[in-house]
mmCIF file of N, CA, C and O in Angstrom:
data_model
loop_
_atom_site.group_PDB
_atom_site.id
_atom_site.type_symbol
_atom_site.label_atom_id
_atom_site.label_comp_id
_atom_site.label_asym_id
_atom_site.label_seq_id
_atom_site.Cartn_x
_atom_site.Cartn_y
_atom_site.Cartn_z
ATOM 1 N N MET A 1 -39.644 14.150 -2.170
ATOM 2 C CA MET A 1 -38.873 14.154 -3.392
ATOM 3 C C MET A 1 -37.543 13.445 -3.134
ATOM 4 O O MET A 1 -36.826 13.764 -2.201
ATOM 5 N N SER A 2 -37.229 12.479 -3.953
ATOM 6 C CA SER A 2 -35.990 11.741 -3.756
ATOM 7 C C SER A 2 -34.860 12.378 -4.558
ATOM 8 O O SER A 2 -35.077 13.009 -5.579
ATOM 9 N N THR A 3 -33.664 12.200 -4.045
ATOM 10 C CA THR A 3 -32.494 12.739 -4.750
ATOM 11 C C THR A 3 -31.855 11.626 -5.564
ATOM 12 O O THR A 3 -31.810 10.475 -5.132
ATOM 13 N N PRO A 4 -31.353 11.964 -6.736
ATOM 14 C CA PRO A 4 -30.694 10.932 -7.540
ATOM 15 C C PRO A 4 -29.373 10.517 -6.903
ATOM 16 O O PRO A 4 -28.775 11.259 -6.136
ATOM 17 N N ASP A 5 -28.970 9.320 -7.223
ATOM 18 C CA ASP A 5 -27.680 8.842 -6.707
ATOM 19 C C ASP A 5 -26.559 9.610 -7.380
ATOM 20 O O ASP A 5 -26.411 9.573 -8.598
ATOM 21 N N LEU A 6 -25.787 10.317 -6.565
ATOM 22 C CA LEU A 6 -24.653 11.069 -7.078
ATOM 23 C C LEU A 6 -23.375 10.315 -6.776
ATOM 24 O O LEU A 6 -23.224 9.746 -5.697
ATOM 25 N N PRO A 7 -22.440 10.290 -7.720
ATOM 26 C CA PRO A 7 -21.179 9.592 -7.440
ATOM 27 C C PRO A 7 -20.400 10.308 -6.344
ATOM 28 O O PRO A 7 -20.432 11.527 -6.233
ATOM 29 N N THR A 8 -19.723 9.541 -5.527
ATOM 30 C CA THR A 8 -18.908 10.133 -4.465
ATOM 31 C C THR A 8 -17.441 10.203 -4.836
ATOM 32 O O THR A 8 -16.658 10.845 -4.154
ATOM 33 N N ARG A 9 -17.069 9.513 -5.922
ATOM 34 C CA ARG A 9 -15.669 9.507 -6.368
ATOM 35 C C ARG A 9 -15.619 9.558 -7.886
ATOM 36 O O ARG A 9 -16.471 9.010 -8.563
ATOM 37 N N GLY A 10 -14.561 10.192 -8.374
ATOM 38 C CA GLY A 10 -14.324 10.237 -9.809
ATOM 39 C C GLY A 10 -13.655 8.959 -10.280
ATOM 40 O O GLY A 10 -13.401 8.040 -9.506
ATOM 41 N N PRO A 11 -13.340 8.901 -11.582
ATOM 42 C CA PRO A 11 -12.678 7.708 -12.109
ATOM 43 C C PRO A 11 -11.285 7.497 -11.500
ATOM 44 O O PRO A 11 -10.583 8.450 -11.204
ATOM 45 N N ALA A 12 -10.942 6.246 -11.340
ATOM 46 C CA ALA A 12 -9.654 5.902 -10.718
ATOM 47 C C ALA A 12 -8.559 5.788 -11.763
ATOM 48 O O ALA A 12 -8.801 5.356 -12.884
ATOM 49 N N ARG A 13 -7.356 6.181 -11.368
ATOM 50 C CA ARG A 13 -6.165 5.928 -12.174
ATOM 51 C C ARG A 13 -5.572 4.621 -11.648
ATOM 52 O O ARG A 13 -5.432 4.440 -10.442
ATOM 53 N N PRO A 14 -5.190 3.715 -12.534
ATOM 54 C CA PRO A 14 -4.706 2.409 -12.054
ATOM 55 C C PRO A 14 -3.303 2.429 -11.445
ATOM 56 O O PRO A 14 -2.970 1.552 -10.650
ATOM 57 N N GLY A 15 -2.486 3.400 -11.774
ATOM 58 C CA GLY A 15 -1.098 3.425 -11.323
ATOM 59 C C GLY A 15 -0.893 3.255 -9.830
ATOM 60 O O GLY A 15 -0.150 2.353 -9.401
ATOM 61 N N PRO A 16 -1.511 4.086 -8.990
ATOM 62 C CA PRO A 16 -1.297 3.944 -7.540
ATOM 63 C C PRO A 16 -1.735 2.589 -6.993
ATOM 64 O O PRO A 16 -1.103 2.037 -6.095
ATOM 65 N N TYR A 17 -2.798 2.022 -7.559
ATOM 66 C CA TYR A 17 -3.283 0.730 -7.080
ATOM 67 C C TYR A 17 -2.348 -0.399 -7.507
ATOM 68 O O TYR A 17 -2.123 -1.347 -6.750
ATOM 69 N N ILE A 18 -1.791 -0.299 -8.709
ATOM 70 C CA ILE A 18 -0.853 -1.317 -9.176
ATOM 71 C C ILE A 18 0.427 -1.288 -8.340
ATOM 72 O O ILE A 18 0.917 -2.327 -7.895
ATOM 73 N N ILE A 19 0.962 -0.088 -8.113
ATOM 74 C CA ILE A 19 2.181 0.040 -7.307
ATOM 75 C C ILE A 19 1.944 -0.468 -5.890
ATOM 76 O O ILE A 19 2.768 -1.194 -5.332
ATOM 77 N N SER A 20 0.799 -0.123 -5.315
ATOM 78 C CA SER A 20 0.469 -0.591 -3.960
ATOM 79 C C SER A 20 0.362 -2.110 -3.923
ATOM 80 O O SER A 20 0.850 -2.755 -2.992
ATOM 81 N N GLY A 21 -0.271 -2.690 -4.922
ATOM 82 C CA GLY A 21 -0.396 -4.146 -4.986
ATOM 83 C C GLY A 21 0.948 -4.838 -5.095
ATOM 84 O O GLY A 21 1.184 -5.874 -4.460
ATOM 85 N N ILE A 22 1.842 -4.261 -5.900
ATOM 86 C CA ILE A 22 3.178 -4.838 -6.039
ATOM 87 C C ILE A 22 3.937 -4.769 -4.716
ATOM 88 O O ILE A 22 4.579 -5.740 -4.301
ATOM 89 N N LEU A 23 3.861 -3.623 -4.039
ATOM 90 C CA LEU A 23 4.545 -3.486 -2.747
ATOM 91 C C LEU A 23 4.013 -4.493 -1.729
ATOM 92 O O LEU A 23 4.788 -5.127 -0.998
ATOM 93 N N LEU A 24 2.705 -4.644 -1.672
ATOM 94 C CA LEU A 24 2.120 -5.582 -0.718
ATOM 95 C C LEU A 24 2.453 -7.026 -1.091
ATOM 96 O O LEU A 24 2.702 -7.857 -0.208
ATOM 97 N N ALA A 25 2.480 -7.333 -2.375
ATOM 98 C CA ALA A 25 2.835 -8.691 -2.805
ATOM 99 C C ALA A 25 4.280 -9.012 -2.434
ATOM 100 O O ALA A 25 4.571 -10.128 -1.974
ATOM 101 N N ILE A 26 5.173 -8.052 -2.623
ATOM 102 C CA ILE A 26 6.582 -8.266 -2.242
ATOM 103 C C ILE A 26 6.686 -8.528 -0.747
ATOM 104 O O ILE A 26 7.399 -9.437 -0.307
ATOM 105 N N ALA A 27 5.960 -7.728 0.046
ATOM 106 C CA ALA A 27 6.017 -7.876 1.500
ATOM 107 C C ALA A 27 5.475 -9.228 1.966
ATOM 108 O O ALA A 27 5.868 -9.726 3.022
ATOM 109 N N ILE A 28 4.620 -9.843 1.175
ATOM 110 C CA ILE A 28 4.058 -11.143 1.549
ATOM 111 C C ILE A 28 4.887 -12.289 0.986
ATOM 112 O O ILE A 28 5.212 -13.242 1.697
ATOM 113 N N VAL A 29 5.236 -12.215 -0.288
ATOM 114 C CA VAL A 29 5.848 -13.347 -0.973
ATOM 115 C C VAL A 29 7.314 -13.561 -0.594
ATOM 116 O O VAL A 29 7.737 -14.700 -0.376
ATOM 117 N N VAL A 30 8.103 -12.500 -0.508
ATOM 118 C CA VAL A 30 9.543 -12.660 -0.264
ATOM 119 C C VAL A 30 9.822 -13.389 1.058
ATOM 120 O O VAL A 30 10.616 -14.338 1.075
ATOM 121 N N PRO A 31 9.195 -13.022 2.167
ATOM 122 C CA PRO A 31 9.483 -13.771 3.405
ATOM 123 C C PRO A 31 8.999 -15.222 3.367
ATOM 124 O O PRO A 31 9.474 -16.052 4.132
ATOM 125 N N LEU A 32 8.070 -15.539 2.464
ATOM 126 C CA LEU A 32 7.598 -16.920 2.371
ATOM 127 C C LEU A 32 8.551 -17.826 1.595
ATOM 128 O O LEU A 32 8.434 -19.048 1.663
ATOM 129 N N PHE A 33 9.497 -17.257 0.877
ATOM 130 C CA PHE A 33 10.459 -18.048 0.111
ATOM 131 C C PHE A 33 11.644 -18.407 1.014
ATOM 132 O O PHE A 33 12.748 -17.884 0.889
ATOM 133 N N VAL A 34 11.411 -19.328 1.916
ATOM 134 C CA VAL A 34 12.376 -19.697 2.951
ATOM 135 C C VAL A 34 13.695 -20.250 2.408
ATOM 136 O O VAL A 34 14.752 -19.937 2.963
ATOM 137 N N PRO A 35 13.723 -21.049 1.348
ATOM 138 C CA PRO A 35 15.018 -21.572 0.884
ATOM 139 C C PRO A 35 16.042 -20.488 0.550
ATOM 140 O O PRO A 35 17.244 -20.746 0.599
ATOM 141 N N ALA A 36 15.605 -19.294 0.260
ATOM 142 C CA ALA A 36 16.538 -18.213 -0.072
ATOM 143 C C ALA A 36 17.321 -17.731 1.149
ATOM 144 O O ALA A 36 18.413 -17.179 1.002
ATOM 145 N N TYR A 37 16.779 -17.931 2.338
ATOM 146 C CA TYR A 37 17.464 -17.401 3.525
ATOM 147 C C TYR A 37 17.615 -18.414 4.650
ATOM 148 O O TYR A 37 17.924 -18.046 5.789
ATOM 149 N N SER A 38 17.453 -19.690 4.361
ATOM 150 C CA SER A 38 17.606 -20.701 5.415
ATOM 151 C C SER A 38 19.072 -21.127 5.539
ATOM 152 O O SER A 38 19.420 -22.290 5.354
ATOM 153 N N ILE A 39 19.896 -20.150 5.874
ATOM 154 C CA ILE A 39 21.327 -20.400 6.053
ATOM 155 C C ILE A 39 21.767 -19.846 7.410
ATOM 156 O O ILE A 39 21.056 -19.052 8.029
ATOM 157 N N ASP A 40 22.921 -20.265 7.839
ATOM 158 C CA ASP A 40 23.424 -19.860 9.154
ATOM 159 C C ASP A 40 24.256 -18.584 9.094
ATOM 160 O O ASP A 40 24.173 -17.739 9.977
ATOM 161 N N LYS A 41 25.059 -18.438 8.047
ATOM 162 C CA LYS A 41 25.963 -17.290 7.965
ATOM 163 C C LYS A 41 25.539 -16.391 6.833
ATOM 164 O O LYS A 41 24.974 -16.863 5.863
ATOM 165 N N PRO A 42 25.736 -15.120 6.908
ATOM 166 C CA PRO A 42 26.495 -14.359 7.894
ATOM 167 C C PRO A 42 25.694 -14.149 9.183
ATOM 168 O O PRO A 42 24.479 -14.056 9.164
ATOM 169 N N ARG A 43 26.404 -14.053 10.250
ATOM 170 C CA ARG A 43 25.774 -13.806 11.555
ATOM 171 C C ARG A 43 25.849 -12.322 11.893
ATOM 172 O O ARG A 43 26.795 -11.653 11.523
ATOM 173 N N LEU A 44 24.866 -11.858 12.604
ATOM 174 C CA LEU A 44 24.809 -10.471 13.057
ATOM 175 C C LEU A 44 24.655 -10.495 14.571
ATOM 176 O O LEU A 44 23.631 -10.937 15.091
ATOM 177 N N ALA A 45 25.687 -10.053 15.277
ATOM 178 C CA ALA A 45 25.708 -10.076 16.744
ATOM 179 C C ALA A 45 25.467 -11.492 17.270
ATOM 180 O O ALA A 45 24.753 -11.682 18.259
ATOM 181 N N GLY A 46 26.009 -12.476 16.582
ATOM 182 C CA GLY A 46 25.868 -13.864 17.004
ATOM 183 C C GLY A 46 24.562 -14.511 16.574
ATOM 184 O O GLY A 46 24.339 -15.689 16.818
ATOM 185 N N MET A 47 23.677 -13.763 15.941
ATOM 186 C CA MET A 47 22.389 -14.286 15.528
ATOM 187 C C MET A 47 22.490 -14.820 14.089
ATOM 188 O O MET A 47 22.971 -14.120 13.211
ATOM 189 N N PRO A 48 22.029 -16.037 13.840
ATOM 190 C CA PRO A 48 22.097 -16.595 12.488
ATOM 191 C C PRO A 48 21.308 -15.750 11.485
ATOM 192 O O PRO A 48 20.322 -15.095 11.826
ATOM 193 N N PHE A 49 21.742 -15.789 10.228
ATOM 194 C CA PHE A 49 21.109 -15.036 9.152
ATOM 195 C C PHE A 49 19.610 -15.304 9.077
ATOM 196 O O PHE A 49 18.815 -14.394 8.855
ATOM 197 N N PHE A 50 19.224 -16.556 9.276
ATOM 198 C CA PHE A 50 17.817 -16.941 9.199
ATOM 199 C C PHE A 50 16.929 -16.063 10.084
ATOM 200 O O PHE A 50 15.850 -15.644 9.681
ATOM 201 N N TYR A 51 17.389 -15.772 11.290
ATOM 202 C CA TYR A 51 16.577 -15.005 12.230
ATOM 203 C C TYR A 51 16.644 -13.505 11.968
ATOM 204 O O TYR A 51 15.622 -12.819 11.970
ATOM 205 N N TRP A 52 17.846 -12.967 11.761
ATOM 206 C CA TRP A 52 17.905 -11.509 11.600
ATOM 207 C C TRP A 52 17.338 -11.061 10.260
ATOM 208 O O TRP A 52 16.838 -9.948 10.135
ATOM 209 N N TYR A 53 17.367 -11.927 9.257
ATOM 210 C CA TYR A 53 16.752 -11.590 7.975
ATOM 211 C C TYR A 53 15.238 -11.443 8.135
ATOM 212 O O TYR A 53 14.626 -10.517 7.609
ATOM 213 N N GLN A 54 14.638 -12.361 8.882
ATOM 214 C CA GLN A 54 13.196 -12.272 9.124
ATOM 215 C C GLN A 54 12.845 -11.012 9.930
ATOM 216 O O GLN A 54 11.847 -10.351 9.652
ATOM 217 N N MET A 55 13.677 -10.721 10.919
ATOM 218 C CA MET A 55 13.428 -9.516 11.724
ATOM 219 C C MET A 55 13.619 -8.247 10.901
ATOM 220 O O MET A 55 12.952 -7.246 11.154
ATOM 221 N N LEU A 56 14.517 -8.287 9.950
ATOM 222 C CA LEU A 56 14.730 -7.147 9.064
ATOM 223 C C LEU A 56 13.481 -6.846 8.237
ATOM 224 O O LEU A 56 13.188 -5.688 7.933
ATOM 225 N N TRP A 57 12.727 -7.880 7.910
ATOM 226 C CA TRP A 57 11.523 -7.687 7.114
ATOM 227 C C TRP A 57 10.391 -6.995 7.875
ATOM 228 O O TRP A 57 9.475 -6.465 7.257
ATOM 229 N N VAL A 58 10.425 -6.969 9.179
ATOM 230 C CA VAL A 58 9.368 -6.297 9.944
ATOM 231 C C VAL A 58 9.339 -4.801 9.638
ATOM 232 O O VAL A 58 8.309 -4.274 9.214
ATOM 233 N N PRO A 59 10.445 -4.044 9.802
ATOM 234 C CA PRO A 59 10.383 -2.621 9.450
ATOM 235 C C PRO A 59 10.268 -2.385 7.940
ATOM 236 O O PRO A 59 9.618 -1.428 7.514
ATOM 237 N N VAL A 60 10.876 -3.266 7.139
ATOM 238 C CA VAL A 60 10.766 -3.114 5.684
ATOM 239 C C VAL A 60 9.309 -3.234 5.261
ATOM 240 O O VAL A 60 8.805 -2.436 4.459
ATOM 241 N N THR A 61 8.614 -4.218 5.804
ATOM 242 C CA THR A 61 7.200 -4.401 5.492
ATOM 243 C C THR A 61 6.370 -3.218 5.991
ATOM 244 O O THR A 61 5.454 -2.759 5.305
ATOM 245 N N ALA A 62 6.691 -2.711 7.163
ATOM 246 C CA ALA A 62 5.962 -1.547 7.681
ATOM 247 C C ALA A 62 6.112 -0.350 6.754
ATOM 248 O O ALA A 62 5.139 0.369 6.483
ATOM 249 N N VAL A 63 7.308 -0.132 6.250
ATOM 250 C CA VAL A 63 7.536 0.979 5.320
ATOM 251 C C VAL A 63 6.767 0.755 4.023
ATOM 252 O O VAL A 63 6.133 1.672 3.492
ATOM 253 N N MET A 64 6.793 -0.459 3.507
ATOM 254 C CA MET A 64 6.085 -0.762 2.260
ATOM 255 C C MET A 64 4.572 -0.592 2.416
ATOM 256 O O MET A 64 3.901 -0.060 1.530
ATOM 257 N N ILE A 65 4.035 -1.015 3.537
ATOM 258 C CA ILE A 65 2.610 -0.848 3.791
ATOM 259 C C ILE A 65 2.269 0.634 3.940
ATOM 260 O O ILE A 65 1.239 1.102 3.454
ATOM 261 N N GLY A 66 3.147 1.390 4.598
ATOM 262 C CA GLY A 66 2.924 2.833 4.730
ATOM 263 C C GLY A 66 2.916 3.536 3.385
ATOM 264 O O GLY A 66 2.069 4.407 3.130
ATOM 265 N N ILE A 67 3.823 3.163 2.499
ATOM 266 C CA ILE A 67 3.862 3.761 1.161
ATOM 267 C C ILE A 67 2.585 3.402 0.398
ATOM 268 O O ILE A 67 1.968 4.267 -0.243
ATOM 269 N N ALA A 68 2.174 2.137 0.474
ATOM 270 C CA ALA A 68 0.955 1.705 -0.213
ATOM 271 C C ALA A 68 -0.257 2.464 0.321
ATOM 272 O O ALA A 68 -1.116 2.914 -0.448
ATOM 273 N N TYR A 69 -0.329 2.636 1.626
ATOM 274 C CA TYR A 69 -1.448 3.361 2.228
ATOM 275 C C TYR A 69 -1.490 4.812 1.753
ATOM 276 O O TYR A 69 -2.543 5.332 1.400
ATOM 277 N N ARG A 70 -0.337 5.451 1.726
ATOM 278 C CA ARG A 70 -0.308 6.850 1.269
ATOM 279 C C ARG A 70 -0.692 6.989 -0.192
ATOM 280 O O ARG A 70 -1.385 7.923 -0.567
ATOM 281 N N LEU A 71 -0.233 6.065 -1.029
ATOM 282 C CA LEU A 71 -0.589 6.110 -2.448
ATOM 283 C C LEU A 71 -2.096 5.969 -2.650
ATOM 284 O O LEU A 71 -2.716 6.737 -3.391
ATOM 285 N N VAL A 72 -2.695 4.992 -1.977
ATOM 286 C CA VAL A 72 -4.129 4.762 -2.130
ATOM 287 C C VAL A 72 -4.930 5.903 -1.510
ATOM 288 O O VAL A 72 -5.934 6.350 -2.081
ATOM 289 N N SER A 73 -4.501 6.423 -0.362
ATOM 290 C CA SER A 73 -5.205 7.542 0.271
ATOM 291 C C SER A 73 -5.158 8.789 -0.593
ATOM 292 O O SER A 73 -6.165 9.498 -0.742
ATOM 293 N N LYS A 74 -3.998 9.062 -1.166
ATOM 294 C CA LYS A 74 -3.853 10.231 -2.029
ATOM 295 C C LYS A 74 -4.742 10.105 -3.266
ATOM 296 O O LYS A 74 -5.383 11.074 -3.676
ATOM 297 N N GLU A 75 -4.801 8.929 -3.852
ATOM 298 C CA GLU A 75 -5.653 8.708 -5.024
ATOM 299 C C GLU A 75 -7.124 8.848 -4.647
ATOM 300 O O GLU A 75 -7.909 9.445 -5.388
ATOM 301 N N ASP A 76 -7.520 8.311 -3.500
ATOM 302 C CA ASP A 76 -8.911 8.438 -3.065
ATOM 303 C C ASP A 76 -9.274 9.904 -2.831
ATOM 304 O O ASP A 76 -10.356 10.346 -3.206
ATOM 305 N N ARG A 77 -8.362 10.647 -2.220
ATOM 306 C CA ARG A 77 -8.596 12.081 -1.995
ATOM 307 C C ARG A 77 -8.755 12.819 -3.321
ATOM 308 O O ARG A 77 -9.628 13.653 -3.483
ATOM 309 N N ARG A 78 -7.899 12.474 -4.293
ATOM 310 C CA ARG A 78 -7.986 13.106 -5.611
ATOM 311 C C ARG A 78 -9.319 12.794 -6.270
ATOM 312 O O ARG A 78 -9.964 13.671 -6.844
ATOM 313 N N ARG A 79 -9.782 11.552 -6.163
ATOM 314 C CA ARG A 79 -11.053 11.157 -6.764
ATOM 315 C C ARG A 79 -12.226 11.870 -6.107
ATOM 316 O O ARG A 79 -13.164 12.293 -6.785
ATOM 317 N N ARG A 80 -12.202 12.022 -4.789
ATOM 318 C CA ARG A 80 -13.285 12.736 -4.101
ATOM 319 C C ARG A 80 -13.297 14.220 -4.465
ATOM 320 O O ARG A 80 -14.352 14.804 -4.686
ATOM 321 N N ASP A 81 -12.111 14.826 -4.525
ATOM 322 C CA ASP A 81 -12.019 16.246 -4.881
ATOM 323 C C ASP A 81 -12.503 16.491 -6.299
ATOM 324 O O ASP A 81 -13.110 17.525 -6.578
ATOM 325 N N GLU A 82 -12.251 15.552 -7.189
ATOM 326 C CA GLU A 82 -12.693 15.690 -8.572
ATOM 327 C C GLU A 82 -14.216 15.776 -8.650
ATOM 328 O O GLU A 82 -14.762 16.590 -9.393
ATOM 329 N N VAL A 83 -14.914 14.973 -7.860
ATOM 330 C CA VAL A 83 -16.380 15.001 -7.849
ATOM 331 C C VAL A 83 -16.873 16.288 -7.206
ATOM 332 O O VAL A 83 -17.824 16.906 -7.681
ATOM 333 N N ARG A 84 -16.228 16.716 -6.134
ATOM 334 C CA ARG A 84 -16.653 17.958 -5.464
ATOM 335 C C ARG A 84 -16.514 19.171 -6.367
ATOM 336 O O ARG A 84 -17.346 20.063 -6.364
ATOM 337 N N ARG A 85 -15.430 19.220 -7.139
ATOM 338 C CA ARG A 85 -15.226 20.344 -8.066
ATOM 339 C C ARG A 85 -16.234 20.318 -9.195
ATOM 340 O O ARG A 85 -16.619 21.359 -9.709
ATOM 341 N N ALA A 86 -16.666 19.119 -9.607
ATOM 342 C CA ALA A 86 -17.590 18.994 -10.737
ATOM 343 C C ALA A 86 -19.014 19.400 -10.366
ATOM 344 O O ALA A 86 -19.793 19.778 -11.226
ATOM 345 N N ARG A 87 -19.344 19.325 -9.099
ATOM 346 C CA ARG A 87 -20.713 19.695 -8.670
ATOM 347 C C ARG A 87 -20.916 21.190 -8.709
ATOM 348 O O ARG A 87 -20.036 21.967 -8.337
ATOM 349 N N THR A 88 -22.093 21.573 -9.109
ATOM 350 C CA THR A 88 -22.440 22.997 -9.106
ATOM 351 C C THR A 88 -23.254 23.284 -7.858
ATOM 352 O O THR A 88 -23.797 22.369 -7.225
ATOM 353 N N PRO A 89 -23.371 24.546 -7.452
ATOM 354 C CA PRO A 89 -24.139 24.858 -6.235
ATOM 355 C C PRO A 89 -25.591 24.383 -6.278
ATOM 356 O O PRO A 89 -26.147 24.036 -5.261
ATOM 357 N N GLU A 90 -26.226 24.317 -7.458
ATOM 358 C CA GLU A 90 -27.618 23.863 -7.527
ATOM 359 C C GLU A 90 -27.733 22.367 -7.186
ATOM 360 O O GLU A 90 -28.706 21.941 -6.593
ATOM 361 N N GLU A 91 -26.715 21.582 -7.552
ATOM 362 C CA GLU A 91 -26.740 20.154 -7.282
ATOM 363 C C GLU A 91 -26.570 19.849 -5.819
ATOM 364 O O GLU A 91 -27.074 18.846 -5.323
ATOM 365 N N GLU A 92 -25.857 20.675 -5.097
ATOM 366 C CA GLU A 92 -25.585 20.418 -3.679
ATOM 367 C C GLU A 92 -26.778 20.728 -2.786
ATOM 368 O O GLU A 92 -26.883 20.235 -1.693
ATOM 369 N N SER A 93 -27.691 21.565 -3.223
ATOM 370 C CA SER A 93 -28.837 21.908 -2.376
ATOM 371 C C SER A 93 -29.993 20.968 -2.519
ATOM 372 O O SER A 93 -30.022 20.043 -3.208
#
């Protein structure tokens, strides 16, 4: 006897995915716009702005990716829990 295909996730809310996409797009696009930061001053510890600005984006991007990951993980968890709550004991056996 075969079992019917049961959904593993409930319907998605678009909000967390949109916010995550925006965060990831910012982390990719802003460092690619070189004319905005291809200047020498202000210097930080003798390092030109061009270099320390790029280095500043490393932790900023890590934080943005972490926020995006948490948003998507939380939404996925919510979707899985929604399906688990909807199942009755007869369906699980």
